[in-house]
Short mmCIF file of C-alpha atoms in Angstrom, two decimals:
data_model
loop_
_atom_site.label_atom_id
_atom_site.label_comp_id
_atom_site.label_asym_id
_atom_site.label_seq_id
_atom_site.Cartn_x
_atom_site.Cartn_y
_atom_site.Cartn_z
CA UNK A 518 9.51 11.01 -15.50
CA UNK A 519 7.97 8.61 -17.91
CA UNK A 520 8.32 4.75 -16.60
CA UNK A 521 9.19 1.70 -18.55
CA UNK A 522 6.02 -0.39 -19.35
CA UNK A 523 6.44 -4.12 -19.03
CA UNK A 524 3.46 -6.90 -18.77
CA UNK A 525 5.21 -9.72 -16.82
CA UNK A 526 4.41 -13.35 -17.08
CA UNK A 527 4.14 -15.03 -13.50
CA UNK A 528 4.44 -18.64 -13.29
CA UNK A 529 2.10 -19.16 -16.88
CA UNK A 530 -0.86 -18.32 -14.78
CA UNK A 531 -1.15 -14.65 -14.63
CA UNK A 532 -0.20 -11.66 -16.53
CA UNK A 533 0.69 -8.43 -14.77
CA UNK A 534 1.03 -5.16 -15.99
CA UNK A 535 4.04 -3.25 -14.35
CA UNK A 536 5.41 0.75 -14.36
CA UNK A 537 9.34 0.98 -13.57
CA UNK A 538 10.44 4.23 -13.11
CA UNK A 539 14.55 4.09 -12.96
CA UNK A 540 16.72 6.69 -11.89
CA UNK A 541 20.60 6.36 -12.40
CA UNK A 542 21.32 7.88 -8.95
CA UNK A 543 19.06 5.94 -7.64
CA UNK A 544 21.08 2.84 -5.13
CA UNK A 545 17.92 0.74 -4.36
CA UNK A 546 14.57 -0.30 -5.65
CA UNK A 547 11.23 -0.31 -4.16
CA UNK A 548 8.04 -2.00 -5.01
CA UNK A 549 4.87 -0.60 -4.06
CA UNK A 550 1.57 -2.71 -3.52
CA UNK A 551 -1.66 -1.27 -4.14
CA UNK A 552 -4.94 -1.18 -1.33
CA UNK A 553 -7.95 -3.41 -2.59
CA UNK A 554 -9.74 -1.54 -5.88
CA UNK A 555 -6.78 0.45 -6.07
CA UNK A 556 -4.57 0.62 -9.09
CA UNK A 557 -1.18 1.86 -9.93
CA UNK A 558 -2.78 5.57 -10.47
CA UNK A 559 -3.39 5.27 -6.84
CA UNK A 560 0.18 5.95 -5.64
CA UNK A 561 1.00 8.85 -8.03
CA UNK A 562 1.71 11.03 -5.32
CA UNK A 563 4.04 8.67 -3.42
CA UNK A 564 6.12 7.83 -6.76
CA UNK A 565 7.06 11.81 -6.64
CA UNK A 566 7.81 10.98 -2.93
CA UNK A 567 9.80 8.67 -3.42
CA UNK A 568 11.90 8.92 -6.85
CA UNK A 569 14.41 9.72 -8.02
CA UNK A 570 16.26 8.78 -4.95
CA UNK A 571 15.02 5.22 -5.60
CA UNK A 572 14.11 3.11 -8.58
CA UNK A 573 10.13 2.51 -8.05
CA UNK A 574 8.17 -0.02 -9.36
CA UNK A 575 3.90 -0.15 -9.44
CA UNK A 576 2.14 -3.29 -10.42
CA UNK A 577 -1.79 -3.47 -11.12
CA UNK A 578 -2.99 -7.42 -9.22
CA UNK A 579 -4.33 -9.54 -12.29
CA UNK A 580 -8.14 -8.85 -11.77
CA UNK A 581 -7.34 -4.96 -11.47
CA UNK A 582 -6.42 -1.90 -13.35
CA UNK A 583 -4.20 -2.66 -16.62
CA UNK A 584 -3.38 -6.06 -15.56
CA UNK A 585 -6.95 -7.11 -15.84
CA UNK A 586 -7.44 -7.22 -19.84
CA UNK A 587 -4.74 -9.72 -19.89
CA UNK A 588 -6.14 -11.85 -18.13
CA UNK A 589 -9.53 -14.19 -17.53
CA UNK A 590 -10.50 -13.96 -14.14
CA UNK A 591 -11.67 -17.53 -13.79
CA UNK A 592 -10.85 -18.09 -10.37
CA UNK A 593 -11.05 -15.49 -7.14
CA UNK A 594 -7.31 -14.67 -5.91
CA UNK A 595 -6.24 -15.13 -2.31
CA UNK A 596 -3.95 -13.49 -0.69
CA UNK A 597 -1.51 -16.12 -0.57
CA UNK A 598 -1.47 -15.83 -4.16
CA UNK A 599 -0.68 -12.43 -4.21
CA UNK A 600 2.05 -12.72 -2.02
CA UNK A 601 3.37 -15.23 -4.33
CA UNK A 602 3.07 -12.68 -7.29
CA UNK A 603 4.81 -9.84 -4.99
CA UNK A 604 7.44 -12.57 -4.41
CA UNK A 605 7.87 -13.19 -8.17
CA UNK A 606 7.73 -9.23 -8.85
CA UNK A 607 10.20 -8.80 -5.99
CA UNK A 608 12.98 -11.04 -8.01
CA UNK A 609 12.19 -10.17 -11.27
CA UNK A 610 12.76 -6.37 -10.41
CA UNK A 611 15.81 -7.19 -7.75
CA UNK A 612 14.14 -5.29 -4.88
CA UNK A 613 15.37 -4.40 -1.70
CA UNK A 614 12.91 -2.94 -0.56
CA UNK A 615 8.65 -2.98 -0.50
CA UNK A 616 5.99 -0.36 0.65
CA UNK A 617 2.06 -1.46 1.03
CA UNK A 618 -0.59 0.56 1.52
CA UNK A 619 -4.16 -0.48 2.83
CA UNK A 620 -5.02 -4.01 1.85
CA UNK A 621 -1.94 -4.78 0.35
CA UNK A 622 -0.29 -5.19 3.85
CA UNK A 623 -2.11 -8.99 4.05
CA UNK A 624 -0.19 -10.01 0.30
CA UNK A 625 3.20 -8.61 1.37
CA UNK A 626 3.59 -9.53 4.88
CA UNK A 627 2.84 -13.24 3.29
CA UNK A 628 5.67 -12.47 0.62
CA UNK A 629 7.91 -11.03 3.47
CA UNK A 630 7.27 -14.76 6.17
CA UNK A 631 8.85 -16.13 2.88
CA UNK A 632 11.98 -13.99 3.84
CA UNK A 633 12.73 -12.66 -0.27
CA UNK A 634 16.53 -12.90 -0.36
CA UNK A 635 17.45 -9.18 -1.46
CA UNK A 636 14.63 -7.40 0.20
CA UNK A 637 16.36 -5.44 3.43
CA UNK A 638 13.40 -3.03 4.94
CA UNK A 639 9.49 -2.61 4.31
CA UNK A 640 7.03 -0.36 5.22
CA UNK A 641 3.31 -1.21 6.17
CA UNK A 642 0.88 2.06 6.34
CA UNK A 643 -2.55 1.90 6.90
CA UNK A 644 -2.98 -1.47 7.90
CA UNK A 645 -3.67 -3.62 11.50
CA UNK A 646 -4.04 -6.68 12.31
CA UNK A 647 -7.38 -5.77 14.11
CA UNK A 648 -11.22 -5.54 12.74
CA UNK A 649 -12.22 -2.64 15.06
CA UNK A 650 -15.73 -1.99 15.33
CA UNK A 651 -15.88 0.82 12.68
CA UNK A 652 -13.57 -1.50 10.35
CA UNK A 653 -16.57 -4.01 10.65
CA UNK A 654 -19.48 -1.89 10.18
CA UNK A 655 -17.34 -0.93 6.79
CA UNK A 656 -16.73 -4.28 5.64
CA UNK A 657 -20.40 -5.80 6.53
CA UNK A 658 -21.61 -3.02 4.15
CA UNK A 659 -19.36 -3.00 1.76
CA UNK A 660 -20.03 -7.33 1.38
CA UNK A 661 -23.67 -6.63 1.15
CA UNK A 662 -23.20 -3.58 -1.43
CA UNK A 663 -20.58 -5.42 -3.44
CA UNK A 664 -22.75 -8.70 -3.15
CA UNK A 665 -25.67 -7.03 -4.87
CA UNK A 666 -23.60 -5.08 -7.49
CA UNK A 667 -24.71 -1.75 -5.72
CA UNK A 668 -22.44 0.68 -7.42
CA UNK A 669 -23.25 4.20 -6.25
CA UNK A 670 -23.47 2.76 -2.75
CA UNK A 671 -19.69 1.24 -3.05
CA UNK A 672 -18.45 4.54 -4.23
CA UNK A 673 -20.48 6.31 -1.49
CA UNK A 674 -19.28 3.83 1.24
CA UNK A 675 -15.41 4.51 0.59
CA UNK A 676 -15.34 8.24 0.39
CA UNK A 677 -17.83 8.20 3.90
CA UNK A 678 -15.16 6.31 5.89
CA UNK A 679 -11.99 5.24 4.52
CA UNK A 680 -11.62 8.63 2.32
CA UNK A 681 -13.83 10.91 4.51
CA UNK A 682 -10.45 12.68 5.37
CA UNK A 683 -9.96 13.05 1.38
CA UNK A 684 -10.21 16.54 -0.75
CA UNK A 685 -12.93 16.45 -2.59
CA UNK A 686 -11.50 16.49 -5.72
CA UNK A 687 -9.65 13.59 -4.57
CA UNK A 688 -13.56 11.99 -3.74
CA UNK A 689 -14.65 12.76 -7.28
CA UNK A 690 -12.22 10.45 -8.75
CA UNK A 691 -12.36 8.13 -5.92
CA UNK A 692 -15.87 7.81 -6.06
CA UNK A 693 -15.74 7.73 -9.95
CA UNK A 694 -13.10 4.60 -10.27
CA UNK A 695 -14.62 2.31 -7.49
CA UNK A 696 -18.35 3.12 -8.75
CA UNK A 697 -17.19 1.82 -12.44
CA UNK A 698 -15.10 -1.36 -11.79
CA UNK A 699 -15.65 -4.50 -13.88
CA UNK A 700 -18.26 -7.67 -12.50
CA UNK A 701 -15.41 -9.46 -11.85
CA UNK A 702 -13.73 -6.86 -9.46
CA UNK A 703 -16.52 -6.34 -7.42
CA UNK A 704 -16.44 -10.24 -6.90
CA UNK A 705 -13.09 -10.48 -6.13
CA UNK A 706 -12.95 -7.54 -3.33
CA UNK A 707 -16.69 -9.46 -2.34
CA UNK A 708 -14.02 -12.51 -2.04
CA UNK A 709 -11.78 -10.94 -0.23
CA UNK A 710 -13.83 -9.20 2.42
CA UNK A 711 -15.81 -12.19 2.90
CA UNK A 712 -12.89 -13.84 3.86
CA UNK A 713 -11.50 -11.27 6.43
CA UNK A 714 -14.49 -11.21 8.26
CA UNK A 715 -15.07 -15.09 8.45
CA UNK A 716 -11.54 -16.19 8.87
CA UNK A 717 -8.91 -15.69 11.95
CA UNK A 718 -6.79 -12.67 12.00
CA UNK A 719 -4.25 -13.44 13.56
CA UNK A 720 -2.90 -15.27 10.47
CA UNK A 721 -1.38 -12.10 9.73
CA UNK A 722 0.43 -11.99 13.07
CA UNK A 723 1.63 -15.77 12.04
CA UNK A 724 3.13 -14.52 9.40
CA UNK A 725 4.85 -11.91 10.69
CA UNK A 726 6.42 -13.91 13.45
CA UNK A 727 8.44 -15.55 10.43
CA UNK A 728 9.74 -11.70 9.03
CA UNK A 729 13.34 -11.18 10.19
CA UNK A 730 13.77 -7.68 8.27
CA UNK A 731 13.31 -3.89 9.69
CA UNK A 732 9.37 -3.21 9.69
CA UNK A 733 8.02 0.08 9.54
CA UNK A 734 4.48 0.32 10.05
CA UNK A 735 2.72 3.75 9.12
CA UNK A 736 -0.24 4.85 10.08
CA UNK A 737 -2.79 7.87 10.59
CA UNK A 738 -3.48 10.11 13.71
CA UNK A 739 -7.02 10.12 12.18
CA UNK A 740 -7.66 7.12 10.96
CA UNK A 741 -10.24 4.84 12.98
CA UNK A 742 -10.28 2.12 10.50
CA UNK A 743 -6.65 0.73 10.77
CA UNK A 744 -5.70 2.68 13.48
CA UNK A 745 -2.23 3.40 15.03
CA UNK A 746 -2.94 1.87 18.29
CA UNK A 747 -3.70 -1.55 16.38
CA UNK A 748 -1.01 -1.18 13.69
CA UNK A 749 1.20 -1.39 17.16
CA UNK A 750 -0.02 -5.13 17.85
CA UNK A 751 2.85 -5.93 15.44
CA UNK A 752 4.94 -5.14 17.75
CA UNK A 753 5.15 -8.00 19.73
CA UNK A 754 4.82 -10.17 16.93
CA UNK A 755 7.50 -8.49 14.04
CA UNK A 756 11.18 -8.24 15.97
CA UNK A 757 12.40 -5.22 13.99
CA UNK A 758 9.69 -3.14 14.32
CA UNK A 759 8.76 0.56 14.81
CA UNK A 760 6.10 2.70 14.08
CA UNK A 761 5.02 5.99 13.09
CA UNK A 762 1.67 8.52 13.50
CA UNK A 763 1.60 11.05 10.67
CA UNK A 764 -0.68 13.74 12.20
CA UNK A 765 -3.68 15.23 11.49
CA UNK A 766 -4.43 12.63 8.84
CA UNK A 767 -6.57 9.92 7.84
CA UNK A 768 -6.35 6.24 6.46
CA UNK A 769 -5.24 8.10 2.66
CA UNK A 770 -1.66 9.39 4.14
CA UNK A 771 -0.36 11.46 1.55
CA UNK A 772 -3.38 11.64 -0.13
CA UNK A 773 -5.07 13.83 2.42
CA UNK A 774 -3.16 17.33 2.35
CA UNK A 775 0.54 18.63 1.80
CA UNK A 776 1.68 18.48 5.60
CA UNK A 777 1.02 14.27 5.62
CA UNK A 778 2.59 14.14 2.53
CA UNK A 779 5.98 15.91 3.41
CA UNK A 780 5.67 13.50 7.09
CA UNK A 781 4.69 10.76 5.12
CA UNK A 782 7.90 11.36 2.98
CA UNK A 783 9.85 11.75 5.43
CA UNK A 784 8.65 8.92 8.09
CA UNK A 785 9.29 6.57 4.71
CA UNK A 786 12.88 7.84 3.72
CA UNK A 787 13.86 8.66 7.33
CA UNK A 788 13.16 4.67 7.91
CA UNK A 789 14.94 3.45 4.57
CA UNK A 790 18.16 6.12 4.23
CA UNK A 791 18.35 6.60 7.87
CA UNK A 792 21.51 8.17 6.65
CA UNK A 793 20.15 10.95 4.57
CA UNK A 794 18.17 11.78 6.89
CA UNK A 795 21.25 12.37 9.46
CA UNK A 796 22.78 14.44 6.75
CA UNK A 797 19.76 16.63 6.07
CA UNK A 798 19.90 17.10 9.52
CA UNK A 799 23.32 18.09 9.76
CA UNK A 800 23.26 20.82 7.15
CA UNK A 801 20.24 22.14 8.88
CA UNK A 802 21.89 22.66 12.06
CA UNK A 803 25.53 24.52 10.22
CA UNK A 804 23.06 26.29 8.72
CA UNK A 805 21.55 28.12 11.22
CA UNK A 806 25.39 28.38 13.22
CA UNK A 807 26.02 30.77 9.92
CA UNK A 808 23.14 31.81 10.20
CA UNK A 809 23.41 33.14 13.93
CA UNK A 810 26.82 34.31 13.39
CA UNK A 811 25.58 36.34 10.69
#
């Protein structure tokens, strides 16, 4: 399962390295959009998820991952702008459909108010519309931390909330890759956060009051942060919603152990091939008739 390896031009202003993995069964396409300091390594477990019964496409944001040495970071991105580059990413690639994780709910429910022309469904998992009051206490840290370039103290802060659910192999890398990021990255999550916490949230609820596609939002039993019970605020703001608690897991989903992988699987392709799922389902039940009657 080797992808094809593209760096995309968007609009002449950024570069963007991209991973395509196509599969010739495979009916639709699916573009996944990373959390913040996250890079397309980051959803290596939902690619085997998810292909080959779709086409799947990772993208690293311009100040991140591969996507950063091509370009020069001279200006902090905001989320609009990343929704425009989803946008651009979603018609280059023809996708119908798009799954976020974490922070990269904000960029692509600002693509998805833009209503994309071929995109049908999307899924939003670990994400609210809410700052809570342990989602605070992260992000006032984690502006101070980033502010003053505190390395071991960013890594430490993600793996004690966010990834506290996390094996702790999975914290060893986790801990490694946000505790080495570039100047420039740490400013631009600094940029970001500073922004959540001084600007009005319910811009995100705006936005979704413009989406007029099936929205599943995902979320953990677990997970304080961006929790389920927030994540359901969308509700009365998204017309084709729904929503789904995968158990016994944290704001990492699949990451977190094999059980909220296989329900994060299925909650995902349940919601986009309703019909496979009806099918599975099917053979299931003839085979335990044969199985009785045996």
């Amino acid at each position: 399962m080797r992808p094809e390896i593209a760096v995309l031009d968007i609009q002449g202003q950024y570069r963007v390295y991209t991973e395509f993995y196509r599969a010739d069964a495979a009916e639709k396409t699916i573009v996944l959009v990373n959390g913040s300091m996250a890079t397309t390594a980051s959803f290596a477990q939902t690619v085997k998820s998810l292909y080959p019964q779709f086409n799947v496409v990772l993208y690293d944001q311009p100040y991140a991952g591969r996507s950063k040495i091509h370009n020069r970071h001279e200006q902090m991105l905001t989320k609009e702008v990343e929704g425009q580059i989803l946008l651009e990413l979603l018609a280059h690639f023809a996708a119908e459909h798009v799954l976020s994780f974490s922070w990269g709910g904000a960029a692509t429910l600002v693509a998805l108010a833009h209503r994309p022309r071929r995109v049908e469904k999307a899924v939003i998992s670990s994400f609210s519309p809410v700052i809570n009051a342990p989602m605070r206490d992260y992000l006032e840290r984690g502006v101070d931390y980033l502010g003053n370039l505190d390395r071991d103290r960013v890594g430490q802060l993600v793996n004690s909330t966010l990834g506290k659910h996390l094996p702790s192999l999975f914290k060893r890398f986790n801990y490694r890759h946000v505790s080495s990021l570039a100047e420039h990255e740490y400013g631009q999550m600094h940029f970001h956060i500073s922004h959540v916490l001084n600007s009005d949230r319910l811009c995100y609820l705006k936005a979704a009051r413009q989406i007029d596609i099936p929205v599943l939002f995902l979320n953990g039993e677990w997970d304080e942060y961006t929790s389920a019970g927030d994540a359901k605020l969308f509700g009365q703001h998204v017309a084709k919603s729904s929503f789904s608690t995968i158990q016994a897991t944290g704001h990492f989903l699949d990451m977190e152990h094999k059980a909220a992988c296989r329900d994060s699987r299925e909650a995902v392709v349940g919601f986009l091939k309703p019909e496979r799922q009806v099918s599975r389902l099917r053979y299931q039940q003839g085979h335990a008739q044969q199985a009785f009657a045996i």
